[in-house]
mmCIF file of C-alpha atoms and ligand atoms in Angstrom:
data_model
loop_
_atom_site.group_PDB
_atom_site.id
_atom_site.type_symbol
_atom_site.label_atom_id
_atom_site.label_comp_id
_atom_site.label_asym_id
_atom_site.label_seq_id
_atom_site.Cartn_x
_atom_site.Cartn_y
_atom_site.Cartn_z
ATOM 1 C CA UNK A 1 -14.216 -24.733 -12.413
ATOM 2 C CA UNK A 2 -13.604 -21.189 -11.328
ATOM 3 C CA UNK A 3 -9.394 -20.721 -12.311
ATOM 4 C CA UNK A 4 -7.504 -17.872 -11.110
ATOM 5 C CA UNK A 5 -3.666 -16.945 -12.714
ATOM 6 C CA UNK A 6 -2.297 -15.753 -9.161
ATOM 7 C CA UNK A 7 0.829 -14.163 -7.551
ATOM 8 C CA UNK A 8 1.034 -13.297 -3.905
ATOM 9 C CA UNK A 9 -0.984 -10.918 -1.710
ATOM 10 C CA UNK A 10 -3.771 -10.028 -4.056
ATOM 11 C CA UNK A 11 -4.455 -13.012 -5.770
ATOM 12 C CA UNK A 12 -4.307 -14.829 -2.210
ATOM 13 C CA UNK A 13 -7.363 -12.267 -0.807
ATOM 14 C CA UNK A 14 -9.304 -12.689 -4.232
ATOM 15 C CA UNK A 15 -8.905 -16.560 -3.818
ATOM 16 C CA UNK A 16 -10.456 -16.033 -0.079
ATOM 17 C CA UNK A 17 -13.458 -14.851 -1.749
ATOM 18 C CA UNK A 18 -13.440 -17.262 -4.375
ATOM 19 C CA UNK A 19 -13.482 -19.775 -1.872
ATOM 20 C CA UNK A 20 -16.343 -18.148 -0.336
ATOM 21 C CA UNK A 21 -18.003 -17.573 -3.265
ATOM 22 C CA UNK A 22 -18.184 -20.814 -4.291
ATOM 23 C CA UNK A 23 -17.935 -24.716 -3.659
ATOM 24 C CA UNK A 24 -13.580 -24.550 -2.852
ATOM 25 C CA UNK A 25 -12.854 -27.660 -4.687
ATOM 26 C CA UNK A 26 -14.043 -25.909 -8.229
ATOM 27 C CA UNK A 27 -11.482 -22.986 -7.504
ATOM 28 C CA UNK A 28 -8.023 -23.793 -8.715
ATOM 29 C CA UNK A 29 -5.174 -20.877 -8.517
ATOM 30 C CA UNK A 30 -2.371 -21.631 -11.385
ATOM 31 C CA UNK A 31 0.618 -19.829 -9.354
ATOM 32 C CA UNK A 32 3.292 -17.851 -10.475
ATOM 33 C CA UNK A 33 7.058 -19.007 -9.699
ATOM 34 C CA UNK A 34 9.031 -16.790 -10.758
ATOM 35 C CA UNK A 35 9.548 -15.383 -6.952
ATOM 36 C CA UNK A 36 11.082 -18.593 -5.950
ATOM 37 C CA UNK A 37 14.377 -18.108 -4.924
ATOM 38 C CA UNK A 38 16.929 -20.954 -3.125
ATOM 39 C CA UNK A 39 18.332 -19.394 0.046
ATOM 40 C CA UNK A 40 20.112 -21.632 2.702
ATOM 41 C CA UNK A 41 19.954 -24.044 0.040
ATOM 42 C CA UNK A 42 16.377 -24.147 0.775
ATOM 43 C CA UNK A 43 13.822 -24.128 -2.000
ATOM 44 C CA UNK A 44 11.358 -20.857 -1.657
ATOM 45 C CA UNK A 45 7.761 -20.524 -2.889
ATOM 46 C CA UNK A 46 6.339 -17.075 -1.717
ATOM 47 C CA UNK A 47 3.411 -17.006 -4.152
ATOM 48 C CA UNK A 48 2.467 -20.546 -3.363
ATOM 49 C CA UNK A 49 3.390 -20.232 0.078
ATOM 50 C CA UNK A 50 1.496 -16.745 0.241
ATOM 51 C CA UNK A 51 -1.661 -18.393 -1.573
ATOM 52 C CA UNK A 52 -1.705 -21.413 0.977
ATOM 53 C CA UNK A 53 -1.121 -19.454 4.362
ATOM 54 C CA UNK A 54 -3.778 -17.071 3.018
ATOM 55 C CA UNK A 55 -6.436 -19.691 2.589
ATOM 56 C CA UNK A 56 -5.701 -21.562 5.163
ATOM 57 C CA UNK A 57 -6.330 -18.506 7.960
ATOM 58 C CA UNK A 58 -2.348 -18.708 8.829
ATOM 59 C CA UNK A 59 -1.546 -15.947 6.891
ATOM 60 C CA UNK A 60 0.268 -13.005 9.167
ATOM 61 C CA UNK A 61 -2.075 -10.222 8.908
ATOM 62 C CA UNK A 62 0.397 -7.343 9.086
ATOM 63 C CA UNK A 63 2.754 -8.590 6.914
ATOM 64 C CA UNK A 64 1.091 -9.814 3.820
ATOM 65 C CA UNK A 65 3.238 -13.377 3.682
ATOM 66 C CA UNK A 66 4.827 -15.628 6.607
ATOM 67 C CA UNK A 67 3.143 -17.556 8.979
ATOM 68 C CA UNK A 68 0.861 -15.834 12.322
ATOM 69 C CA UNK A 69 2.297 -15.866 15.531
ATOM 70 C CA UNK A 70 5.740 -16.031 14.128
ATOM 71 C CA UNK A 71 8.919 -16.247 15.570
ATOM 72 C CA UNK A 72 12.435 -15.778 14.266
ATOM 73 C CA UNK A 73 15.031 -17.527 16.478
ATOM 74 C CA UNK A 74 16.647 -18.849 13.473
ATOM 75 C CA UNK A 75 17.432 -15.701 11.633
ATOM 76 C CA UNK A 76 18.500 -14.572 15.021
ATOM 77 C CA UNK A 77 21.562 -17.468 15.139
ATOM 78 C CA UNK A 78 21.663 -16.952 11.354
ATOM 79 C CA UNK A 79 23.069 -13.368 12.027
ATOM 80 C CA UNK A 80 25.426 -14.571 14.407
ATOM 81 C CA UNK A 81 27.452 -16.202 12.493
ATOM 82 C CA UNK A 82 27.064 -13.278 9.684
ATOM 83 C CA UNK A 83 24.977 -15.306 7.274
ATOM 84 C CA UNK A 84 22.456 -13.601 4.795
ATOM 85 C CA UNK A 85 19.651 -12.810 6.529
ATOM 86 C CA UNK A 86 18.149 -10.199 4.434
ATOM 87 C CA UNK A 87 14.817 -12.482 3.342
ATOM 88 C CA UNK A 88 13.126 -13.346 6.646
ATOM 89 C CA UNK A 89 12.311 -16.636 7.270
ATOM 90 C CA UNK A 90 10.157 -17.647 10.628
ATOM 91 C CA UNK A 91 10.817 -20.196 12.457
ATOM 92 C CA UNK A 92 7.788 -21.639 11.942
ATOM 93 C CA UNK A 93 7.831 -21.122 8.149
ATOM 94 C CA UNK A 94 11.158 -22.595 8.222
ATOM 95 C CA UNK A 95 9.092 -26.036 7.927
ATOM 96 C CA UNK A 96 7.523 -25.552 4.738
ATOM 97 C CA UNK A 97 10.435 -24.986 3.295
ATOM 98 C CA UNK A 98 12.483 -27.956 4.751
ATOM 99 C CA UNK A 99 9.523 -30.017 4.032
ATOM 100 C CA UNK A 100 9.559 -29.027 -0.023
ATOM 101 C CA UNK A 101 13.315 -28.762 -0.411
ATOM 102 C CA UNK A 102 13.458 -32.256 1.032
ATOM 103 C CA UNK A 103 10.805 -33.689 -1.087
ATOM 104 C CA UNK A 104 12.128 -31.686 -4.386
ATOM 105 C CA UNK A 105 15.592 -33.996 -3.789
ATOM 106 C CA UNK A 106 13.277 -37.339 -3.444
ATOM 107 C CA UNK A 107 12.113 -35.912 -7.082
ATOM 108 C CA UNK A 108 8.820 -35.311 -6.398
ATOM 109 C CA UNK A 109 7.092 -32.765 -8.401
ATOM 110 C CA UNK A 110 6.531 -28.716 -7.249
ATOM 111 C CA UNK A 111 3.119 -29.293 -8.199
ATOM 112 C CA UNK A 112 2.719 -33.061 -6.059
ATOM 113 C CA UNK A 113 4.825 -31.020 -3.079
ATOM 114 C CA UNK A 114 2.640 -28.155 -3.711
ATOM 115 C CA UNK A 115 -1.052 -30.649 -3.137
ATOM 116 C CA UNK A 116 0.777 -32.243 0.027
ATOM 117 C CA UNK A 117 1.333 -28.674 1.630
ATOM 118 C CA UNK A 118 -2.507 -27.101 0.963
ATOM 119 C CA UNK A 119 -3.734 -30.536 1.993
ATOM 120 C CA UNK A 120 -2.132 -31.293 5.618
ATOM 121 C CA UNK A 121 -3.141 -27.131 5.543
ATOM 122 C CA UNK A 122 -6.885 -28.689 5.236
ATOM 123 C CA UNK A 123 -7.695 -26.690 1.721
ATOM 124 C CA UNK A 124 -9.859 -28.468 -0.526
ATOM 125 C CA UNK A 125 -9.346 -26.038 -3.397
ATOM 126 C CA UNK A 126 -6.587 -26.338 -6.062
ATOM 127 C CA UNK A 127 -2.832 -24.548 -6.020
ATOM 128 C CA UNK A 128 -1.061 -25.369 -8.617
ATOM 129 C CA UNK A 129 2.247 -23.883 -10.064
ATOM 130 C CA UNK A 130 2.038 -23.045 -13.137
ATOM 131 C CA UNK A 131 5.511 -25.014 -14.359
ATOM 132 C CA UNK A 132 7.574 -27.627 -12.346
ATOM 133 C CA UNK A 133 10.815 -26.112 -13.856
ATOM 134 C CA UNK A 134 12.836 -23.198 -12.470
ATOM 135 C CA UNK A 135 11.603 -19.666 -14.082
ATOM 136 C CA UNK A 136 13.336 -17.151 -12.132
ATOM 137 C CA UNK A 137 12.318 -13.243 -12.706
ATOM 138 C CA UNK A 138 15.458 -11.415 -12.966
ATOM 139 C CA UNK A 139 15.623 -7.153 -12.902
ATOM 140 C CA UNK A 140 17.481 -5.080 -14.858
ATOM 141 C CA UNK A 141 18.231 -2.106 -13.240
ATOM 142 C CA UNK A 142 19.761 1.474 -14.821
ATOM 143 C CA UNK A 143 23.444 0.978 -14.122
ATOM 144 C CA UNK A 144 22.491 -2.324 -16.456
ATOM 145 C CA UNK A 145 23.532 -4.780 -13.817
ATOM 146 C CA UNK A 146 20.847 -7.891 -13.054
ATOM 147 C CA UNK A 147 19.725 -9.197 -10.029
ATOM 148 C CA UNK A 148 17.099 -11.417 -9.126
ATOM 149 C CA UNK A 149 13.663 -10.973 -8.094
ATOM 150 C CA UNK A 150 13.709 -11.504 -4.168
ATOM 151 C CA UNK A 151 16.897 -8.718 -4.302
ATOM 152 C CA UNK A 152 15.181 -6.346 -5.859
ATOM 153 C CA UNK A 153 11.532 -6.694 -4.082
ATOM 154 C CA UNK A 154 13.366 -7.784 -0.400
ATOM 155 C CA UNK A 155 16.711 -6.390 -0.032
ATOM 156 C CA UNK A 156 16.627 -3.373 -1.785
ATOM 157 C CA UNK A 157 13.015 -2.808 -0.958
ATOM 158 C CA UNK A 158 11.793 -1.837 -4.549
ATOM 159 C CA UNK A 159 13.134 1.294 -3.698
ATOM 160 C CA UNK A 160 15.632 1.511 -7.076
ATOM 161 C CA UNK A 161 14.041 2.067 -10.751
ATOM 162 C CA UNK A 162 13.808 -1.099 -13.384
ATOM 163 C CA UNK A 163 14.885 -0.984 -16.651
ATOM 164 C CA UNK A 164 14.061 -4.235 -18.431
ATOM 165 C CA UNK A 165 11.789 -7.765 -16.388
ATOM 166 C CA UNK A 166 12.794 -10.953 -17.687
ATOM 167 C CA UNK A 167 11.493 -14.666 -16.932
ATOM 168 C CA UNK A 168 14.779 -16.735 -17.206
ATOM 169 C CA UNK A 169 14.339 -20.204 -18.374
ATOM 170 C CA UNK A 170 10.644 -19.404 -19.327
ATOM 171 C CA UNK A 171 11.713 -20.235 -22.761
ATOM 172 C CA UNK A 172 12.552 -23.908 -22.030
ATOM 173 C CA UNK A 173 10.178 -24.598 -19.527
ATOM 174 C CA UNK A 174 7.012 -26.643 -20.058
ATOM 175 C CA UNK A 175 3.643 -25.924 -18.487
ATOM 176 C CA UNK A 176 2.395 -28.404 -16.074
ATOM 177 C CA UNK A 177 -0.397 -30.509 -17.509
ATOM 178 C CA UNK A 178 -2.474 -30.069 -14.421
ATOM 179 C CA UNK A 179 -1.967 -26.204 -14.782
ATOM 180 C CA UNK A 180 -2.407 -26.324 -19.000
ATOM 181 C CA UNK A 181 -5.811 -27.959 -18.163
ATOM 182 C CA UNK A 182 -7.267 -25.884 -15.129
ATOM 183 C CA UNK A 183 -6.982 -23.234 -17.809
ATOM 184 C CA UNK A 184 -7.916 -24.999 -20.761
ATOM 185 C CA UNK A 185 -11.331 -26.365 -19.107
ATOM 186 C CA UNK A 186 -12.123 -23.435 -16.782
ATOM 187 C CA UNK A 187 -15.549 -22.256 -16.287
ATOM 188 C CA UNK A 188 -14.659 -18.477 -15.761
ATOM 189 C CA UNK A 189 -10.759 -17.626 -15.791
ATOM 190 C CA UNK A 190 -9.565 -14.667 -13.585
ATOM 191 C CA UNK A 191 -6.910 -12.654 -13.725
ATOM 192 C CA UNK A 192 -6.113 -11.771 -9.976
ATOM 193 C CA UNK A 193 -5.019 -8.330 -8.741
ATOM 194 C CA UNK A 194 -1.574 -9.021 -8.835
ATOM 195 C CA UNK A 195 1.024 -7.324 -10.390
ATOM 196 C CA UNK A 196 1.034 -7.297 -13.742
ATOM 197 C CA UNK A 197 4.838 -7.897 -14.706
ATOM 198 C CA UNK A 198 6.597 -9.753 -12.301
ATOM 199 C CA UNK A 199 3.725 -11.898 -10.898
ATOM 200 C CA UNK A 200 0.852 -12.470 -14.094
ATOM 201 C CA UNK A 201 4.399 -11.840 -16.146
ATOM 202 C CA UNK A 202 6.347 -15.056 -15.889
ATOM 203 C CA UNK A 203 2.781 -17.289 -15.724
ATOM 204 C CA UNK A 204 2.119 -15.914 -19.220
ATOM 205 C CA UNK A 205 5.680 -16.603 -20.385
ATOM 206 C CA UNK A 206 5.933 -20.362 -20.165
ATOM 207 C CA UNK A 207 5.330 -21.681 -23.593
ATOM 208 C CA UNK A 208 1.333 -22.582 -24.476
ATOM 209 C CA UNK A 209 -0.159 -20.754 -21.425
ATOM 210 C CA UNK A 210 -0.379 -17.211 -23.306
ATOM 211 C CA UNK A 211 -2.297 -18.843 -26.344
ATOM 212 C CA UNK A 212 -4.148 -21.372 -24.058
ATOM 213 C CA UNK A 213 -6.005 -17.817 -22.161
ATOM 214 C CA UNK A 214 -5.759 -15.929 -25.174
ATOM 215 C CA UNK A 215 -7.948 -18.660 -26.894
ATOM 216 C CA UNK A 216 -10.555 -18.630 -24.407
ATOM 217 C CA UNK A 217 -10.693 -14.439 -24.186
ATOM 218 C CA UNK A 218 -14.494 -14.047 -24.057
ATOM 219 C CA UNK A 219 -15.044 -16.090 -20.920
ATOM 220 C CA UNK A 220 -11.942 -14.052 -19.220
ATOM 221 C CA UNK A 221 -11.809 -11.453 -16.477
ATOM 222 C CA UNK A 222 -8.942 -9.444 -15.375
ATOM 223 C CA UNK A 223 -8.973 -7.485 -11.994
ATOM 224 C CA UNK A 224 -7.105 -4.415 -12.136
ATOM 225 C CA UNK A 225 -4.207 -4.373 -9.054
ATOM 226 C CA UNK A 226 -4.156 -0.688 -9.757
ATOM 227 C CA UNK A 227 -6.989 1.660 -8.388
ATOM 228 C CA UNK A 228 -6.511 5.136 -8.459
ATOM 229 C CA UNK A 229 -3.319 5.284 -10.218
ATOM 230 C CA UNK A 230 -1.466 3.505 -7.532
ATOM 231 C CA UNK A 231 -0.527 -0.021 -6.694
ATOM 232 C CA UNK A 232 -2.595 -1.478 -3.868
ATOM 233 C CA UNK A 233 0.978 -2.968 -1.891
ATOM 234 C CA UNK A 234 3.819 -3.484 -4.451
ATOM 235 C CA UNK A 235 6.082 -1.715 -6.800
ATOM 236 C CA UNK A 236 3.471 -2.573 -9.529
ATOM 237 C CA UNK A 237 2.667 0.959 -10.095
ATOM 238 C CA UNK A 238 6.477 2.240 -10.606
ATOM 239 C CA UNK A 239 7.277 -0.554 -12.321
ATOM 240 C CA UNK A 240 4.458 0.043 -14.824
ATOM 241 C CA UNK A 241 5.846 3.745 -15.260
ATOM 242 C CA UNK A 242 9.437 2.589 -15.219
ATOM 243 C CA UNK A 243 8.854 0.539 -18.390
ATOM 244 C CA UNK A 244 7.129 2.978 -20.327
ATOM 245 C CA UNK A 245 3.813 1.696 -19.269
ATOM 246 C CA UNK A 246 0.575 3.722 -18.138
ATOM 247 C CA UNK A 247 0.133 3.351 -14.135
ATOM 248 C CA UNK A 248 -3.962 3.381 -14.565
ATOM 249 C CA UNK A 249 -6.990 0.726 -15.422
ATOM 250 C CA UNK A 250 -6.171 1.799 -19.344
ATOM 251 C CA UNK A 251 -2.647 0.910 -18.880
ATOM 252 C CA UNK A 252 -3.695 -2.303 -17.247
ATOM 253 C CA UNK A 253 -6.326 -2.668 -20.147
ATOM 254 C CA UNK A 254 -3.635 -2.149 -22.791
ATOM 255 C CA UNK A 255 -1.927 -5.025 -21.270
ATOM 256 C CA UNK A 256 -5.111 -7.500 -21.018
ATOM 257 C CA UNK A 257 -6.862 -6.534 -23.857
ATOM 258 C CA UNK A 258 -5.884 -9.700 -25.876
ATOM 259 C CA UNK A 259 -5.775 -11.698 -22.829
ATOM 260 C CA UNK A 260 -9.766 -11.122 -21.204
ATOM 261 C CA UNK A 261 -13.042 -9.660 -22.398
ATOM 262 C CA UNK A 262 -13.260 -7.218 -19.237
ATOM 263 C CA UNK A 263 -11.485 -5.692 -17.050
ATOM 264 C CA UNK A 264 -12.966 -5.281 -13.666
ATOM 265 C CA UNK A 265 -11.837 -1.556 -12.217
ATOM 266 C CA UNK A 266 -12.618 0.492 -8.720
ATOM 267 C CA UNK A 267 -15.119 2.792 -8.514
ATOM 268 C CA UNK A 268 -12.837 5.255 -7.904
ATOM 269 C CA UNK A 269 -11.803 5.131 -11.254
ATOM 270 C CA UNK A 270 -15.369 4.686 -12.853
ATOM 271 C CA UNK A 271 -14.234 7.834 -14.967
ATOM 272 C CA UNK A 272 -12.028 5.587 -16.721
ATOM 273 C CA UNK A 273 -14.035 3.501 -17.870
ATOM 274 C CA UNK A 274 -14.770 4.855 -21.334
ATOM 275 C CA UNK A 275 -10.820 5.231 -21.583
ATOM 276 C CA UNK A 276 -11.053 1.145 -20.639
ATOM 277 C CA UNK A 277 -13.594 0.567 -23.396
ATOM 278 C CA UNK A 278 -11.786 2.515 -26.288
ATOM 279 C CA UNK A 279 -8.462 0.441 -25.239
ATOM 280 C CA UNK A 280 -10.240 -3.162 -26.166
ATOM 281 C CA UNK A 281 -12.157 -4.153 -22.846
ATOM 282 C CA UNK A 282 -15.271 -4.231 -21.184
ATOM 283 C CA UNK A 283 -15.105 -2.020 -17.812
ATOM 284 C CA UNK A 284 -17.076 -3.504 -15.132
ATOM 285 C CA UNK A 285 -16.830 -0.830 -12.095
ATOM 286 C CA UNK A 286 -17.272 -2.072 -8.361
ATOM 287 C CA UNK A 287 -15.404 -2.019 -5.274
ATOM 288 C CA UNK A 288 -12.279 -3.790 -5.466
ATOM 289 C CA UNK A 289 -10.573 -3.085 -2.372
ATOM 290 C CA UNK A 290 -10.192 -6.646 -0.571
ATOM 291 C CA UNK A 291 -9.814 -5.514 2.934
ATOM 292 C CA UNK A 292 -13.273 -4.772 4.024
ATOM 293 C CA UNK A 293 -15.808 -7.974 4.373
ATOM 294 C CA UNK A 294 -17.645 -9.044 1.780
ATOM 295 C CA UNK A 295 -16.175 -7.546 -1.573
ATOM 296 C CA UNK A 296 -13.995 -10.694 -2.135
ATOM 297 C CA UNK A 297 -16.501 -12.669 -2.625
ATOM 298 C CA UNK A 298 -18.791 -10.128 -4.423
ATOM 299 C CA UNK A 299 -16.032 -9.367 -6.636
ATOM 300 C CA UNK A 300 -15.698 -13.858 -7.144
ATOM 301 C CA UNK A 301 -19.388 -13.698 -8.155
ATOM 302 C CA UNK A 302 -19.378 -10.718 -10.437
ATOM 303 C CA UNK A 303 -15.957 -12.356 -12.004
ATOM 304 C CA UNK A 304 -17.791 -15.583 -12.722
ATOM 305 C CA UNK A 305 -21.224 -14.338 -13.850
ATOM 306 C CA UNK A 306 -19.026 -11.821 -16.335
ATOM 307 C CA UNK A 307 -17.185 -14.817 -17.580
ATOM 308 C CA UNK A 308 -20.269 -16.284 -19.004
HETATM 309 N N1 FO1 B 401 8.885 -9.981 1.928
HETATM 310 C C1 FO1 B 401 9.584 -8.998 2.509
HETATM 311 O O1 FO1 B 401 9.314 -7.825 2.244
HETATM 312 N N2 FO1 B 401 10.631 -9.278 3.355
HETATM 313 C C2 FO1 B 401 10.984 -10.550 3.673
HETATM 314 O O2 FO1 B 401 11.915 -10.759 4.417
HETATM 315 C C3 FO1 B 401 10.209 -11.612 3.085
HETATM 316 C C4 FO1 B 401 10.452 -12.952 3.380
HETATM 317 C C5 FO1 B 401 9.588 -13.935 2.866
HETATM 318 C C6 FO1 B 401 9.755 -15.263 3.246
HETATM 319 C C7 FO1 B 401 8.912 -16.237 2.763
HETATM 320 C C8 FO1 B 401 7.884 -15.889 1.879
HETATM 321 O O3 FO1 B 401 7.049 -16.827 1.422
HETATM 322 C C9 FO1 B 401 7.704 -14.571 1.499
HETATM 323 C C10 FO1 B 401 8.558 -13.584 1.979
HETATM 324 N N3 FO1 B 401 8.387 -12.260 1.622
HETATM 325 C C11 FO1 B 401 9.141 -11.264 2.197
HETATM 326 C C12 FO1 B 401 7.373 -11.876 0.651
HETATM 327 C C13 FO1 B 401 7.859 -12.027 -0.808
HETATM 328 O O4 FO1 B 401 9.132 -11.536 -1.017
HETATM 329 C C14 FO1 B 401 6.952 -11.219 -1.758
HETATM 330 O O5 FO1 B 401 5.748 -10.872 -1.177
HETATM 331 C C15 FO1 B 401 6.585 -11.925 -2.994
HETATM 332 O O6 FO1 B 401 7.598 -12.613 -3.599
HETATM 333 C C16 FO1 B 401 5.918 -10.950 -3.969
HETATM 334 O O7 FO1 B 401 4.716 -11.518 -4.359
#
C-alpha cells in the first residue's frame, strides 16, 4: 500500500501519478480537514473534494479546485438577495455538497460519505479523511483577531500576514481507524507537496497520527511544496516566513526531519542539498514540478523505491 498524507492541489497532482504509477487500489490519500468549512449550512470538503475531482479527470484546470465546465447560477441568485458569496460554489459542485451534508444528518460517517463520493466518481483508490470529527484551522492574524481558514485563504486572499495556525478541536478528536491503519501498514508513506502548516498541519495534530509516521520514519518520504524558495500555488511560502520559519527545502527539512528519512527537493535547488543533509534528511534531487507529463508518476516511483 502506497499512503499519501494529502491537502489540496499538490497532493491531488502527486496522487495522479501515484495512480499511474501504480495498481490505484494500493494508493490510499489520508486527507486533511481542517479546510472544511459549513457555508449555507452546507458541509465543505475542499481537500477531499479537490483530491476526488482531481483523480477523477473533473478537476477545473484553471482553477486548481471546483468542478470543469462549471457554472454558477446559484451564486448568481445568492448575490441577489445579498447573501455571502465570497467562497464560490458551482452549480454543479453544489451536489457534492448537498449530497454529504445530507448524508452527515442521516449520521453517516465523513469517511463512509467520503468512499460513496470517489466511488459513483469511478476511483478505485482510497480517500480517506484523516478524522470524522470537526478540526477546523483557525488564523491568527497581527491585530490578534482569529478567523478561520477559508477567510483567510478565500476572502481575504492570503493577502494579510499570520501570526499564530491552530487546529481547533484537534485535541479531542480521534483518528479514524481506517486512516490510523493506511498509515500504520503502508508500504511507502508520502508526504505530498502540500503546504506544510495548514494542510500536513492539522493531519499531524489529531492525537496518534504524529507518533504513528514518526514510528515508521525510515520507510517515509516527504516532497518539498517549496522549490526555489517559493510556494508552488499557496501562501505556504509567506506563511513559512511569517512564523519564523525558513521558506527553502532546509526549512521544509527542519520540519520533516523527525517525520521521514528523505526529503525529495527540485533540481533547482540541488545546491541545497548538503544544507538538507546537515538538517537530518536524505536529499533526493529530481524534477518536482507536476505540470509537465510524466514527473508525477516518476516522482510516485522514486517515492516508493526510496521508502524501501
Ligand atoms: N478557492 C478560492 O480561491 N476561491 C473560492 O471561491 C473557492 C471555493 C471553493 C469551493 C469548493 C472547494 O472545494 C474549494 C474551493 N476553493 C476556493 C479552494 C479552497 O479554498 C482551497 O484550495 C483549499 O482549501 C486549500 O487547499
Amino acid at each position: 500500500m502506497h499512503t499519501v498524507l494529502a491537502g489540496g492541489v499538490g497532493a491531488a497532482r502527486y496522487l495522479l501519478g501515484a495512480l499511474e504509477a501504480f495498481d490505484p487500489s494500493t494508493v490510499t490519500a489520508v486527507v486533511n480537514v481542517g479546510d472544511d468549512v459549513v457555508l449555507h449550512g452546507l458541509h465543505i470538503s475542499p481537500d477531499l473534494d479537490t483530491c476526488t475531482y482531481t483523480l477523477a479527470g473533473a478537476i477545473d484546470p484553471e482553477r486548481g479546485w471546483g468542478l470543469v465546465d462549471e457554472t454558477w447560477q446559484a451564486m448568481t441568485e445568492l448575490g441577489r438577495y445579498g447573501g455571502d458569496n465570497w467562497f464560490g460554489l458551482g452549480d454543479r459542485d453544489l451536489g457534492t455538497h448537498l449530497f454529504r451534508t445530507a448524508r452527515l444528518d442521516t449520521g453517516a460517517s465523513l469517511t463512509s460519505i467520503t468512499a460513496e463520493i470517489a466511488t459513483a466518481w469511478g476511483l478505485s483508490c482510497k480517500l480517506l479523511p484523516v478524522t470524522n470529527q470537526r478540526v477546523e484551522t483557525k488564523v491568527t492574524l497581527t491585530d490578534g483577531s482569529e478567523i478561520g481558514f477559508q477567510e483567510y485563504f478565500v476572502r481575504l486572499a492570503h493577502s494579510v500576514e499570520v501570526t499564530g495556525v491552530r487546529f481547533d478541536g484537534a485535541n479531542t478528536s480521534t483518528v479514524s481507524r481506517e486512516a490510523l491503519d493506511a498509515i500504520e501498514n503502508a508500504d511507502g508513506l508520502v508526504i505530498a507537496p502540500s503546504n506544510p502548516i495548514v494542510s500536513i498541519g492539522p493531519i499531524l495534530a489529531i492525537p496518534g497520527v504524529t507518533e504513528a509516521v514518526v514510528a515508521r520514519r525510515d520507510r517515509n518520504v516527504a516532497v518539498s511544496p517549496i522549490v526555489g524558495g517559493a510556494a508552488l500555488k499557496g501562501p505556504a511560502d509567506r506563511m513559512l516566513r511569517e512564523l519564523g520559519e525558513e521558506s527553502s527545502v532546509v526549512g521544509v527539512a527542519r520540519r520533516y526531519r523527525d517525520l521521514a528519512a528523505t526529503l525529495v527537493i527540485d533540481e533547482v535547488d540541488a545546491d541545497l542539498a548538503p544544507h538538507v543533509e546537515a538538517a537530518g534528511m536524505h536529499a533526493l534531487v529530481m524534477p518536482t514540478i507536476m505540470s509537465e507529463t510524466g514527473v508525477a508518476a516518476a516522482l510516485a516511483t522514486a517515492c516508493a523505491e526510496a521508502c524501501r
